[in-house]
């Protein structure tokens, strides 16, 4: 019935987002301004843990140009910030207030907020606020026994909000008869996404309609809209969120934080537009940290090194409060710790622990970067014990193709974990061939013989993507041929407009020019799930395909009626419907004839109850400096099956960017605290983000061997796999270079640690 | 500290008279007083380089430069890089080679590269890598940025040879 022009899907086309961004015409959070706006500044706790007494704001209030100064008392009607995603019970008491009540729990905890005519004045006024804080001993080690959360006001509430337990198979029985048991203790340091744009928001209140609009939204505008409306006790239609350009997402950006709520609340109460832009120090103190997990693994293995059972316990240091992600990081870590391996019996206990540090949330591949590091360290330890090479030990443990779809028998994010498609052995063999592993190993051996400290390592991972439950888009086709797709998705820099335009254009056999994507505007569409959990291409992309097909369906009906011919005799190609007998009409003509002001309108709704599971392998070759302990990455490769690549250039871009972040977390980036809970990392001079000098060229082996059966495009998300096993592969390579199996037990691999391991 | 100084800033060839507090930095003056929001502020402590502009042809961190220090200098920002509708070769190559994702660091990267190539049009790959390591990017992993600067340098050299 339909024939299309060469398909845009699968082409490495340049992005439609770029011209504005290249010419300085982007609109990031700080670029929004309104006449009459005032500026908000947050006073933050200077101590890690303390009983909050009186707060003297008199001097600040008296400063000319200061409009208001609020503490918790002034916003007593605002509730705690709720969870966006979690099904775990019992976390409620640990939610953060917009301004601290009774206690401060981390350096950076908001104590008071100032509104003033200029940003400078607001900052000056913060210096004139004097809180009384009775300092207490902070809890800083999540492995210590849980301590009272707020001892006087919440007696009996301890700093372990929950322990997640999952499992399948009879672990006890396997251990009772195990040939050998391997035990490891591992940890991953605290670091985070650190987008280059800090957070920011502009709240604008329209008195006539009693409506609040927040500009500078990101990631999940529709969810946040509802949450803000609930907190302000307003009907949801009185709150709108509007997304401009977003300077990087990566997990932290776009979650609902105290400042977003305060901006919305204040613009209505004060009757002036309120602008807040986070500074970089504040970002380090107040935007979600992540990772920071400690693992204890115990594996029962057979004579061949095949894991028969895995008994795992881990601790997630989630900082001062439980923020919007709830138990997400621990949930995903627990669910995906077994990764690509069969592991017939599995049991895990994931402890969520709170400490007096910045609260944590998700960061690209949350729970998987950490658990992949832990699992792959375990696999390497088994390989060392059995004298097997890194490919052989993995081949022996991988899930065979005939067992896929593979039901792990556990849940993640409320969905059943079923690996939907995968050729795990095949990808391993392809990587081995691409590296010419035996020759490479021989070259490395020769260099070692010359005295160089060279190492090779790999890390296998299974990712998850495409979290449902649904996604909706609305497609408008106008008489001039322009197509507008309205979606509740968000663009955090990943190229969603281009990918969606490709799917639409590819489905309709039309060029990308003329297709525009409107996203992140709650005014334009009543629902949307946003951009997280590598869900956009899978969920929104599928909805775009369905909407495009619905448009075609509608057009064929219209044409059939117009021609008075049976619909099944009509043909379609590149915007034109015709009949062999000569009748012909274009989509533009149909839109002019039958479409109203909105053109021809079609909707696409895609639903999915299961996530889809991409998988891949990281490879690293490193060289150590025995003098300094410095790690140089000589070569890096990622083999990654994404099911189907809508735009291979963008997929490669996602992988390369994610690898760079993974290298950062493996070697350089770490939030460190002193014994009093004071953060020692509050600037880019302390937080060592990789530069162009640290990142080597990243080789990619992008495969489409196992398309997902769960969506009409066959796609799996490509946004996170570039980071997932980076820590694992680099640790493996560094340990190989050190030559002492089992020593590398923590990330990041700082020069100090590496030098220590080298010394023995 | 709050007294204002009257200064004239010359930005992308146009003169602007404005009154600024001595503590106002060039980035804020460009963005908030002149509405040139293409210059981004990522750290305000001179590390990330998102605020890089050219001052008398050389890259500077506009967050570490007071507006009043820029008086009398020729300032160039990303808004002045294209020639009307014709993208600068750096912009063109960043686009073609996917040298940007979120685009926040991009203006700083473009101005840094523009200044560096003006100083040395014949940079080799290692020199490009070193100079571009002055600025941070969190999205791309840098490889496509380096490729784009290399390709733009080649285009600019060829154009220079012709013209």
mmCIF file of C-alpha atoms in Angstrom, chain B residues 6-150:
data_model
loop_
_atom_site.group_PDB
_atom_site.id
_atom_site.type_symbol
_atom_site.label_atom_id
_atom_site.label_comp_id
_atom_site.label_asym_id
_atom_site.label_seq_id
_atom_site.Cartn_x
_atom_site.Cartn_y
_atom_site.Cartn_z
ATOM 1 C CA UNK B 6 30.354 55.272 32.443
ATOM 2 C CA UNK B 7 32.133 53.156 29.880
ATOM 3 C CA UNK B 8 31.938 52.387 26.192
ATOM 4 C CA UNK B 9 32.180 48.792 25.017
ATOM 5 C CA UNK B 10 32.872 47.957 21.398
ATOM 6 C CA UNK B 11 31.295 44.606 20.666
ATOM 7 C CA UNK B 12 31.240 42.972 17.259
ATOM 8 C CA UNK B 13 32.080 46.355 15.718
ATOM 9 C CA UNK B 14 29.355 48.334 17.473
ATOM 10 C CA UNK B 15 29.855 50.814 20.296
ATOM 11 C CA UNK B 16 27.657 50.702 23.369
ATOM 12 C CA UNK B 17 27.629 53.313 26.139
ATOM 13 C CA UNK B 18 26.730 51.898 29.518
ATOM 14 C CA UNK B 19 27.039 52.535 33.217
ATOM 15 C CA UNK B 20 28.430 49.650 35.220
ATOM 16 C CA UNK B 21 29.476 49.015 38.780
ATOM 17 C CA UNK B 22 33.231 48.445 38.992
ATOM 18 C CA UNK B 23 32.549 44.878 40.157
ATOM 19 C CA UNK B 24 30.471 43.995 37.099
ATOM 20 C CA UNK B 25 32.260 41.440 35.010
ATOM 21 C CA UNK B 26 32.361 41.495 31.245
ATOM 22 C CA UNK B 27 30.192 38.394 30.905
ATOM 23 C CA UNK B 28 27.369 39.987 32.884
ATOM 24 C CA UNK B 29 27.747 43.267 31.001
ATOM 25 C CA UNK B 30 27.496 41.472 27.661
ATOM 26 C CA UNK B 31 24.586 39.321 28.746
ATOM 27 C CA UNK B 32 22.536 41.546 31.000
ATOM 28 C CA UNK B 33 23.341 45.062 29.796
ATOM 29 C CA UNK B 34 23.713 44.375 26.083
ATOM 30 C CA UNK B 35 21.436 41.350 25.770
ATOM 31 C CA UNK B 36 24.147 39.264 24.115
ATOM 32 C CA UNK B 37 23.233 36.027 25.837
ATOM 33 C CA UNK B 38 25.243 33.847 23.479
ATOM 34 C CA UNK B 39 28.151 34.205 25.908
ATOM 35 C CA UNK B 40 27.484 31.682 28.651
ATOM 36 C CA UNK B 41 28.514 31.599 32.271
ATOM 37 C CA UNK B 42 29.378 28.136 33.523
ATOM 38 C CA UNK B 43 31.522 28.612 36.612
ATOM 39 C CA UNK B 44 32.414 32.246 37.265
ATOM 40 C CA UNK B 45 35.866 31.183 38.347
ATOM 41 C CA UNK B 46 37.681 30.966 35.069
ATOM 42 C CA UNK B 47 37.943 27.213 34.623
ATOM 43 C CA UNK B 48 35.179 26.082 32.276
ATOM 44 C CA UNK B 49 35.692 28.657 29.528
ATOM 45 C CA UNK B 50 32.036 28.818 28.460
ATOM 46 C CA UNK B 51 32.297 32.616 28.733
ATOM 47 C CA UNK B 52 35.273 32.912 26.385
ATOM 48 C CA UNK B 53 35.162 35.969 24.117
ATOM 49 C CA UNK B 54 37.822 37.679 22.072
ATOM 50 C CA UNK B 55 39.346 40.907 23.329
ATOM 51 C CA UNK B 56 41.538 42.551 20.709
ATOM 52 C CA UNK B 57 41.597 39.214 18.940
ATOM 53 C CA UNK B 58 42.713 37.112 21.887
ATOM 54 C CA UNK B 59 40.539 34.712 23.877
ATOM 55 C CA UNK B 60 39.704 35.892 27.418
ATOM 56 C CA UNK B 61 37.482 34.562 30.176
ATOM 57 C CA UNK B 62 34.806 37.224 30.317
ATOM 58 C CA UNK B 63 33.845 36.064 33.824
ATOM 59 C CA UNK B 64 37.316 37.023 35.061
ATOM 60 C CA UNK B 65 37.430 40.320 33.191
ATOM 61 C CA UNK B 66 35.768 43.417 34.599
ATOM 62 C CA UNK B 67 33.613 45.246 32.105
ATOM 63 C CA UNK B 68 35.552 48.433 32.749
ATOM 64 C CA UNK B 69 38.784 46.650 31.807
ATOM 65 C CA UNK B 70 37.353 46.012 28.370
ATOM 66 C CA UNK B 71 36.858 49.676 27.569
ATOM 67 C CA UNK B 72 38.707 50.623 24.426
ATOM 68 C CA UNK B 73 39.167 47.011 23.345
ATOM 69 C CA UNK B 74 37.523 45.343 20.364
ATOM 70 C CA UNK B 75 35.339 42.603 21.800
ATOM 71 C CA UNK B 76 34.036 39.753 19.676
ATOM 72 C CA UNK B 77 31.324 37.341 20.769
ATOM 73 C CA UNK B 78 29.645 34.365 19.161
ATOM 74 C CA UNK B 79 26.880 36.624 17.869
ATOM 75 C CA UNK B 80 29.414 38.258 15.550
ATOM 76 C CA UNK B 81 31.051 35.101 14.262
ATOM 77 C CA UNK B 82 28.848 34.357 11.254
ATOM 78 C CA UNK B 83 28.926 36.588 8.211
ATOM 79 C CA UNK B 84 25.232 37.397 7.984
ATOM 80 C CA UNK B 85 23.528 34.116 7.144
ATOM 81 C CA UNK B 86 26.800 32.494 6.201
ATOM 82 C CA UNK B 87 28.162 30.467 9.074
ATOM 83 C CA UNK B 88 31.807 30.838 10.000
ATOM 84 C CA UNK B 89 33.802 27.734 8.984
ATOM 85 C CA UNK B 90 34.081 26.801 12.660
ATOM 86 C CA UNK B 91 30.306 26.952 13.083
ATOM 87 C CA UNK B 92 29.804 25.021 9.873
ATOM 88 C CA UNK B 93 32.200 22.246 10.864
ATOM 89 C CA UNK B 94 30.887 21.994 14.421
ATOM 90 C CA UNK B 95 27.475 21.450 12.815
ATOM 91 C CA UNK B 96 28.553 18.940 10.182
ATOM 92 C CA UNK B 97 30.774 16.935 12.512
ATOM 93 C CA UNK B 98 28.428 16.883 15.529
ATOM 94 C CA UNK B 99 30.773 18.989 17.627
ATOM 95 C CA UNK B 100 28.021 19.951 20.040
ATOM 96 C CA UNK B 101 25.246 18.320 21.990
ATOM 97 C CA UNK B 102 23.642 20.581 24.586
ATOM 98 C CA UNK B 103 25.398 23.590 23.055
ATOM 99 C CA UNK B 104 26.168 25.363 26.314
ATOM 100 C CA UNK B 105 29.955 25.244 25.968
ATOM 101 C CA UNK B 106 29.790 25.803 22.213
ATOM 102 C CA UNK B 107 30.072 29.623 22.043
ATOM 103 C CA UNK B 108 33.139 29.494 24.289
ATOM 104 C CA UNK B 109 34.657 26.679 22.246
ATOM 105 C CA UNK B 110 34.027 28.567 18.996
ATOM 106 C CA UNK B 111 35.557 31.802 20.263
ATOM 107 C CA UNK B 112 38.525 29.991 21.781
ATOM 108 C CA UNK B 113 39.205 28.232 18.483
ATOM 109 C CA UNK B 114 38.647 31.408 16.481
ATOM 110 C CA UNK B 115 41.178 33.289 18.574
ATOM 111 C CA UNK B 116 43.694 30.454 18.557
ATOM 112 C CA UNK B 117 43.472 30.008 14.788
ATOM 113 C CA UNK B 118 43.934 33.705 14.256
ATOM 114 C CA UNK B 119 47.127 33.533 16.271
ATOM 115 C CA UNK B 120 48.319 30.364 14.570
ATOM 116 C CA UNK B 121 46.390 29.259 11.477
ATOM 117 C CA UNK B 122 48.731 26.287 11.069
ATOM 118 C CA UNK B 123 48.135 24.504 14.363
ATOM 119 C CA UNK B 124 48.775 20.793 14.169
ATOM 120 C CA UNK B 125 46.416 18.289 15.786
ATOM 121 C CA UNK B 126 48.324 18.183 19.054
ATOM 122 C CA UNK B 127 48.367 21.974 19.302
ATOM 123 C CA UNK B 128 44.634 22.070 18.641
ATOM 124 C CA UNK B 129 44.050 19.482 21.335
ATOM 125 C CA UNK B 130 46.143 21.410 23.797
ATOM 126 C CA UNK B 131 44.515 24.761 23.185
ATOM 127 C CA UNK B 132 40.981 23.313 23.171
ATOM 128 C CA UNK B 133 41.703 21.672 26.517
ATOM 129 C CA UNK B 134 41.381 25.190 27.974
ATOM 130 C CA UNK B 135 37.603 24.790 27.936
ATOM 131 C CA UNK B 136 35.328 22.140 29.410
ATOM 132 C CA UNK B 137 32.612 20.236 27.571
ATOM 133 C CA UNK B 138 30.493 17.713 29.452
ATOM 134 C CA UNK B 139 28.561 16.221 26.539
ATOM 135 C CA UNK B 140 30.752 15.364 23.594
ATOM 136 C CA UNK B 141 33.913 13.770 24.949
ATOM 137 C CA UNK B 142 35.753 16.371 22.816
ATOM 138 C CA UNK B 143 36.637 14.188 19.825
ATOM 139 C CA UNK B 144 34.186 15.821 17.436
ATOM 140 C CA UNK B 145 35.164 19.271 18.673
ATOM 141 C CA UNK B 146 38.789 18.561 17.809
ATOM 142 C CA UNK B 147 37.773 17.196 14.406
ATOM 143 C CA UNK B 148 35.649 20.253 13.750
ATOM 144 C CA UNK B 149 38.430 22.689 14.625
ATOM 145 C CA UNK B 150 40.857 20.716 12.441
#
